[in-house]
Amino acid sequence: LLLGMKVDVQGMEKLPKTGRFLLVCNHLSLLDVVVMVWKLRGMELTFITKQENMRLFIAGKMMHKIQCQPLNRENDREALKTVLKAISIVKADSASMGLFPEGTRSVSGKLLPFRSGGFKIAQKANVPIVVCTLRGTTDLFRNIKRLKPTKVELRLVEVIPAEELKGVTTVDIAGRVRGLMGEDLGPDLVAKV
């Protein structure tokens, strides 16, 4: 148990046995990265994160250690440099890359619209996309204060092979991935676009 979390992981058998991948997931809490790094340890997983997170006291140190890439959401040119750096990390076989395509945490808990640029990582690095969903991480901080355990679910929904990403726009890929996540989460947890 980490921070009072009991994490149920489903679908681990779907993870690629060899090679790198782009992992995408919905984003509910600051601790989403902690859950994924903890439960997918051994996968050499790093993330694209907003640059402000790199300055957080403990989390920032962890993010530096695992090669997280800071994203400047206010500057498209700088954001592109981050995506290019992420592509080079995956191509060099240094780590698999994690991404929250919503671009921010969902305050409502519902799946938000996606930003499609990050899907270029899978296309240019020629790697599959591992589609995941998380549930329960929004309750962590409230439950920690009450010394109450939190049930968290990490589900590996589907793996989209690299071959299926060729010749497709990132907008189409984003739509497909959001559809898969939405099916898994259910209609009550998907924001209307």
XYZ file of N, CA and C in Angstrom, residues 32-193:
486
model
N -1.482 10.593 -10.326
C -1.658 9.628 -11.417
C -0.315 9.065 -11.889
N 0.675 9.951 -12.024
C 2.000 9.508 -12.471
C 2.601 8.539 -11.449
N 2.438 8.848 -10.160
C 2.972 7.980 -9.105
C 2.370 6.582 -9.216
N 1.067 6.511 -9.405
C 0.377 5.216 -9.524
C 0.944 4.426 -10.707
N 1.087 5.092 -11.846
C 1.536 4.371 -13.041
C 3.003 3.946 -12.953
N 3.857 4.830 -12.444
C 5.272 4.463 -12.307
C 5.411 3.308 -11.318
N 4.634 3.338 -10.233
C 4.675 2.293 -9.208
C 4.189 0.959 -9.764
N 3.035 0.974 -10.415
C 2.431 -0.279 -10.874
C 3.024 -0.797 -12.186
N 3.686 0.065 -12.936
C 4.311 -0.373 -14.187
C 5.830 -0.309 -14.074
N 6.311 -0.436 -12.831
C 7.769 -0.391 -12.635
C 8.410 -1.518 -13.445
N 9.586 -1.240 -13.885
C 10.255 -2.184 -14.766
C 10.003 -1.867 -16.232
N 9.049 -0.982 -16.508
C 8.724 -0.601 -17.892
C 9.545 0.597 -18.363
N 10.344 1.186 -17.453
C 11.114 2.390 -17.784
C 10.201 3.422 -18.441
N 9.246 3.909 -17.657
C 8.211 4.812 -18.135
C 8.498 6.233 -17.667
N 8.431 7.182 -18.586
C 8.553 8.596 -18.256
C 7.349 9.322 -18.840
N 7.207 10.604 -18.535
C 6.003 11.339 -18.911
C 6.313 12.718 -19.458
N 5.382 13.224 -20.243
C 5.364 14.646 -20.565
C 4.490 15.280 -19.484
N 4.986 16.350 -18.886
C 4.267 17.004 -17.805
C 4.373 18.513 -17.955
N 3.405 19.240 -17.440
C 3.516 20.695 -17.524
C 4.759 21.129 -16.753
N 5.430 22.146 -17.253
C 6.730 22.528 -16.703
C 6.658 22.907 -15.226
N 5.530 23.405 -14.759
C 5.382 23.779 -13.347
C 5.546 22.577 -12.421
N 5.152 21.392 -12.885
C 5.263 20.181 -12.053
C 6.712 19.822 -11.741
N 7.617 20.229 -12.611
C 9.033 19.900 -12.401
C 9.605 20.654 -11.198
N 8.878 21.684 -10.727
C 9.348 22.467 -9.583
C 8.707 22.027 -8.262
N 7.816 21.043 -8.301
C 7.187 20.555 -7.074
C 8.231 19.905 -6.176
N 8.049 20.033 -4.868
C 9.071 19.619 -3.909
C 9.533 18.170 -4.086
N 8.698 17.199 -3.826
C 9.114 15.796 -3.922
C 8.848 15.241 -5.323
N 7.661 15.519 -5.858
C 7.292 14.995 -7.178
C 8.249 15.483 -8.259
N 8.681 16.740 -8.155
C 9.603 17.292 -9.146
C 10.912 16.531 -9.200
N 11.427 16.162 -8.032
C 12.674 15.385 -7.976
C 12.491 14.022 -8.650
N 11.341 13.376 -8.375
C 11.059 12.089 -8.990
C 10.955 12.239 -10.512
N 10.278 13.311 -10.954
C 10.094 13.519 -12.393
C 11.434 13.742 -13.100
N 12.328 14.501 -12.473
C 13.668 14.692 -13.055
C 14.385 13.342 -13.160
N 14.274 12.544 -12.107
C 14.978 11.261 -12.053
C 14.539 10.312 -13.167
N 13.238 10.318 -13.499
C 12.751 9.382 -14.521
C 12.671 10.020 -15.917
N 13.342 11.154 -16.106
C 13.441 11.828 -17.408
C 12.152 12.460 -17.912
N 11.234 12.864 -17.008
C 10.011 13.529 -17.471
C 10.379 14.760 -18.294
N 9.578 15.033 -19.296
C 9.819 16.154 -20.194
C 8.843 17.289 -19.910
N 9.379 18.476 -19.538
C 8.502 19.601 -19.218
C 7.890 20.213 -20.478
N 6.601 20.496 -20.407
C 5.871 21.059 -21.542
C 5.438 22.477 -21.218
N 5.795 23.411 -22.075
C 5.345 24.795 -21.945
C 4.035 24.916 -22.719
N 2.924 24.960 -21.988
C 1.612 24.975 -22.634
C 1.257 26.343 -23.213
N 2.071 27.355 -22.906
C 1.803 28.708 -23.391
C 2.567 29.025 -24.674
N 3.503 28.146 -25.075
C 4.367 28.444 -26.209
C 4.413 27.220 -27.125
N 3.748 27.311 -28.279
C 3.650 26.177 -29.202
C 5.014 25.712 -29.705
N 5.927 26.639 -29.934
C 7.263 26.271 -30.424
C 8.014 25.447 -29.376
N 7.925 25.875 -28.114
C 8.575 25.137 -27.027
C 7.893 23.778 -26.815
N 6.562 23.746 -26.951
C 5.831 22.483 -26.808
C 6.266 21.484 -27.877
N 6.472 21.980 -29.104
C 6.941 21.112 -30.183
C 8.324 20.540 -29.866
N 9.196 21.363 -29.279
C 10.526 20.876 -28.887
C 10.407 19.732 -27.877
N 9.447 19.840 -26.966
C 9.236 18.776 -25.976
C 8.774 17.494 -26.657
N 7.850 17.616 -27.602
C 7.372 16.432 -28.331
C 8.531 15.799 -29.106
N 9.361 16.619 -29.738
C 10.516 16.087 -30.481
C 11.501 15.388 -29.546
N 11.714 15.944 -28.364
C 12.601 15.319 -27.376
C 12.003 13.972 -26.936
N 10.679 13.942 -26.720
C 10.010 12.695 -26.329
C 10.173 11.635 -27.417
N 10.039 12.040 -28.670
C 10.228 11.104 -29.785
C 11.639 10.529 -29.753
N 12.631 11.396 -29.513
C 14.024 10.917 -29.506
C 14.292 9.972 -28.335
N 13.662 10.206 -27.189
C 13.816 9.308 -26.031
C 13.273 7.919 -26.360
N 12.093 7.881 -26.976
C 11.473 6.595 -27.320
C 12.271 5.896 -28.420
N 12.672 6.646 -29.456
C 13.452 6.050 -30.559
C 14.793 5.508 -30.079
N 15.406 6.202 -29.106
C 16.713 5.770 -28.592
C 16.579 4.600 -27.620
N 15.337 4.156 -27.384
C 15.065 3.044 -26.477
C 15.465 3.366 -25.033
N 15.417 4.656 -24.665
C 15.732 5.072 -23.290
C 14.553 4.847 -22.350
N 13.328 5.051 -22.849
C 12.129 4.889 -22.018
C 10.899 4.871 -22.914
N 9.810 4.328 -22.376
C 8.504 4.496 -23.007
C 7.934 5.798 -22.470
N 7.046 6.424 -23.231
C 6.540 7.744 -22.876
C 5.085 7.655 -22.433
N 4.763 8.363 -21.352
C 3.394 8.474 -20.874
C 2.852 9.854 -21.177
N 1.565 9.918 -21.467
C 0.948 11.170 -21.894
C -0.494 11.223 -21.403
N -0.901 12.399 -20.944
C -2.298 12.644 -20.594
C -2.856 13.558 -21.677
N -3.533 12.989 -22.690
C -3.930 13.796 -23.846
C -4.985 14.860 -23.552
N -5.596 14.827 -22.364
C -6.533 15.892 -22.012
C -5.777 17.213 -21.803
N -4.498 17.117 -21.473
C -3.681 18.309 -21.305
C -3.766 18.943 -19.929
N -4.662 18.453 -19.085
C -4.831 18.969 -17.733
C -5.624 17.957 -16.917
N -5.614 18.143 -15.595
C -6.421 17.254 -14.754
C -7.903 17.610 -14.899
N -8.737 16.595 -14.845
C -10.182 16.797 -14.917
C -10.728 17.037 -13.510
N -11.211 18.234 -13.271
C -11.779 18.575 -11.965
C -13.087 17.818 -11.734
N -13.862 17.621 -12.795
C -15.157 16.941 -12.687
C -15.017 15.424 -12.624
N -13.849 14.912 -13.008
C -13.662 13.464 -13.083
C -14.086 12.895 -14.429
N -14.655 13.758 -15.288
C -15.087 13.308 -16.613
C -13.947 13.453 -17.613
N -13.924 12.566 -18.600
C -12.917 12.586 -19.653
C -13.103 13.845 -20.490
N -12.067 14.687 -20.541
C -12.116 15.958 -21.253
C -11.755 15.771 -22.726
N -11.989 16.801 -23.554
C -11.518 16.738 -24.944
C -10.000 16.578 -24.982
N -9.500 15.993 -26.068
C -8.075 15.706 -26.208
C -7.354 16.766 -27.030
N -6.060 16.900 -26.732
C -5.122 17.625 -27.597
C -4.398 16.533 -28.379
N -4.309 16.692 -29.675
C -3.849 15.571 -30.503
C -2.346 15.554 -30.787
N -1.624 16.630 -30.524
C -0.214 16.722 -30.905
C 0.679 15.640 -30.338
N 0.423 15.195 -29.121
C 1.265 14.187 -28.477
C 1.239 12.830 -29.159
N 0.198 12.578 -29.949
C 0.122 11.287 -30.640
C 1.174 11.161 -31.740
N 1.801 12.307 -32.112
C 2.919 12.277 -33.066
C 4.061 11.427 -32.521
N 4.165 11.336 -31.197
C 5.247 10.556 -30.582
C 5.177 9.110 -31.062
N 3.986 8.522 -30.993
C 3.828 7.123 -31.424
C 4.079 6.985 -32.918
N 3.552 7.934 -33.694
C 3.729 7.851 -35.150
C 5.191 7.958 -35.551
N 5.877 8.979 -35.052
C 7.268 9.230 -35.479
C 8.249 8.219 -34.888
N 7.949 7.701 -33.695
C 8.831 6.696 -33.094
C 8.454 5.283 -33.534
N 7.331 5.168 -34.273
C 6.860 3.879 -34.782
C 6.654 2.862 -33.655
N 5.875 3.288 -32.643
C 5.591 2.420 -31.496
C 4.078 2.340 -31.283
N 3.613 1.284 -30.617
C 2.178 1.160 -30.337
C 1.718 2.150 -29.271
N 0.414 2.339 -29.208
C -0.201 3.163 -28.161
C -0.894 2.229 -27.178
N -0.536 2.332 -25.913
C -1.193 1.582 -24.842
C -2.230 2.504 -24.232
N -3.501 2.148 -24.371
C -4.609 2.978 -23.891
C -5.024 2.494 -22.509
N -5.006 3.417 -21.527
C -5.337 3.084 -20.137
C -6.431 4.007 -19.601
N -7.057 3.581 -18.521
C -7.945 4.467 -17.763
C -7.638 4.319 -16.276
N -7.839 5.403 -15.573
C -7.675 5.431 -14.112
C -8.984 5.824 -13.461
N -9.256 5.241 -12.314
C -10.397 5.621 -11.479
C -9.922 5.676 -10.038
N -10.445 6.626 -9.278
C -10.213 6.640 -7.834
C -9.134 7.570 -7.332
N -8.248 8.059 -8.178
C -7.142 8.881 -7.662
C -7.609 10.246 -7.154
N -8.794 10.690 -7.554
C -9.309 11.980 -7.050
C -9.614 11.917 -5.558
N -9.834 10.728 -5.027
C -10.187 10.581 -3.606
C -8.968 10.488 -2.686
N -7.768 10.376 -3.261
C -6.580 10.099 -2.457
C -6.322 11.116 -1.355
N -6.244 12.395 -1.701
C -5.879 13.399 -0.701
C -6.924 13.506 0.407
N -8.198 13.449 0.044
C -9.277 13.493 1.047
C -9.200 12.282 1.967
N -8.969 11.106 1.397
C -8.906 9.882 2.206
C -7.662 9.814 3.078
N -6.532 10.363 2.600
C -5.304 10.369 3.406
C -5.551 11.147 4.699
N -6.227 12.293 4.577
C -6.520 13.115 5.761
C -7.367 12.346 6.771
N -8.230 11.470 6.285
C -9.117 10.682 7.154
C -8.524 9.326 7.516
N -7.292 9.085 7.067
C -6.613 7.801 7.275
C -7.433 6.637 6.729
N -8.125 6.914 5.647
C -8.978 5.917 5.012
C -8.298 5.414 3.741
N -8.267 4.099 3.503
C -7.654 3.589 2.272
C -8.455 4.008 1.032
N -7.776 4.108 -0.080
C -8.410 4.499 -1.339
C -8.256 3.380 -2.345
N -9.379 3.001 -2.947
C -9.342 1.992 -4.001
C -9.138 2.706 -5.334
N -8.069 2.329 -6.028
C -7.731 2.906 -7.324
C -7.738 1.786 -8.353
N -8.267 2.082 -9.536
C -8.246 1.118 -10.637
C -7.420 1.666 -11.775
N -6.468 0.884 -12.240
C -5.702 1.183 -13.448
C -6.021 0.072 -14.429
N -6.645 0.455 -15.542
C -7.049 -0.554 -16.525
C -6.349 -0.305 -17.851
N -5.678 -1.336 -18.357
C -5.083 -1.286 -19.686
C -6.164 -1.769 -20.645
N -6.704 -0.827 -21.396
C -7.897 -1.073 -22.198
C -7.561 -1.779 -23.508
N -6.594 -1.229 -24.229
C -6.263 -1.787 -25.547
C -4.885 -1.290 -25.972
N -4.260 -2.035 -26.860
C -3.004 -1.607 -27.479
C -3.281 -1.432 -28.968
N -2.987 -0.230 -29.464
C -3.145 0.049 -30.894
C -1.776 -0.154 -31.543
N -1.642 -1.142 -32.423
C -0.345 -1.423 -33.044
C 0.177 -0.231 -33.856
N 1.490 -0.116 -33.929
C 2.135 0.987 -34.660
C 1.694 1.022 -36.121
N 1.475 -0.159 -36.717
C 1.087 -0.219 -38.133
C -0.239 0.496 -38.389
N -1.124 0.492 -37.392
C -2.435 1.124 -37.559
C -2.390 2.639 -37.406
N -1.228 3.199 -37.111
C -1.092 4.643 -36.925
C -0.529 5.326 -38.172
N -0.088 4.528 -39.133
C 0.521 5.076 -40.353
C -0.556 5.660 -41.268
N -0.267 6.852 -41.796
C -1.179 7.474 -42.754
C -2.471 7.978 -42.151
N -2.529 8.077 -40.824
C -3.731 8.544 -40.128
C -3.386 9.870 -39.453
N -4.320 10.802 -39.415
C -4.037 12.074 -38.749
C -4.036 11.880 -37.226
N -3.318 12.757 -36.543
C -3.304 12.677 -35.077
C -4.687 12.990 -34.508
N -5.465 13.790 -35.206
C -6.842 14.077 -34.764
C -7.668 12.796 -34.792
N -7.498 11.991 -35.854
C -8.218 10.713 -35.945
C -7.759 9.742 -34.856
N -6.438 9.718 -34.609
C -5.914 8.841 -33.554
C -6.490 9.265 -32.205
N -6.493 10.574 -31.947
C -7.040 11.093 -30.686
C -8.508 10.695 -30.531
N -9.269 10.781 -31.617
C -10.685 10.390 -31.573
C -10.859 8.918 -31.253
N -10.025 8.093 -31.856
C -10.094 6.640 -31.604
C -9.751 6.329 -30.147
N -8.661 6.937 -29.648
C -8.229 6.677 -28.272
C -9.276 7.179 -27.279
N -9.810 8.370 -27.520
C -10.835 8.919 -26.611
C -12.078 8.029 -26.614
N -12.414 7.485 -27.787
C -13.544 6.563 -27.873
C -13.319 5.310 -27.041
N -12.116 4.753 -27.115
C -11.788 3.552 -26.324
C -11.846 3.849 -24.827
N -11.271 4.986 -24.425
C -11.316 5.352 -23.000
C -12.754 5.587 -22.556
N -13.515 6.284 -23.399
C -14.911 6.573 -23.070
C -15.742 5.323 -22.901
N -15.520 4.330 -23.774
C -16.226 3.045 -23.651
C -15.905 2.379 -22.324
N -14.634 2.441 -21.943
C -14.217 1.787 -20.712
C -14.754 2.523 -19.478
N -14.714 3.853 -19.507
C -15.172 4.639 -18.351
C -16.686 4.658 -18.230
N -17.380 4.612 -19.372
C -18.824 4.685 -19.377
C -19.299 6.113 -19.654
N -20.505 6.254 -20.198
C -21.002 7.570 -20.650
C -21.075 8.633 -19.536
N -21.276 8.202 -18.301
C -21.370 9.182 -17.204
C -20.036 9.868 -16.913
N -18.939 9.274 -17.364
C -17.614 9.847 -17.073
C -16.947 10.440 -18.316
N -17.739 10.772 -19.324
C -17.203 11.383 -20.539
C -17.868 12.731 -20.747
N -17.059 13.804 -20.759
C -17.594 15.143 -21.003
C -17.994 15.260 -22.471
N -19.061 15.971 -22.716
C -19.507 16.204 -24.100
C -18.509 17.144 -24.780
N -18.238 16.883 -26.065
C -17.281 17.732 -26.794
C -18.019 18.756 -27.633
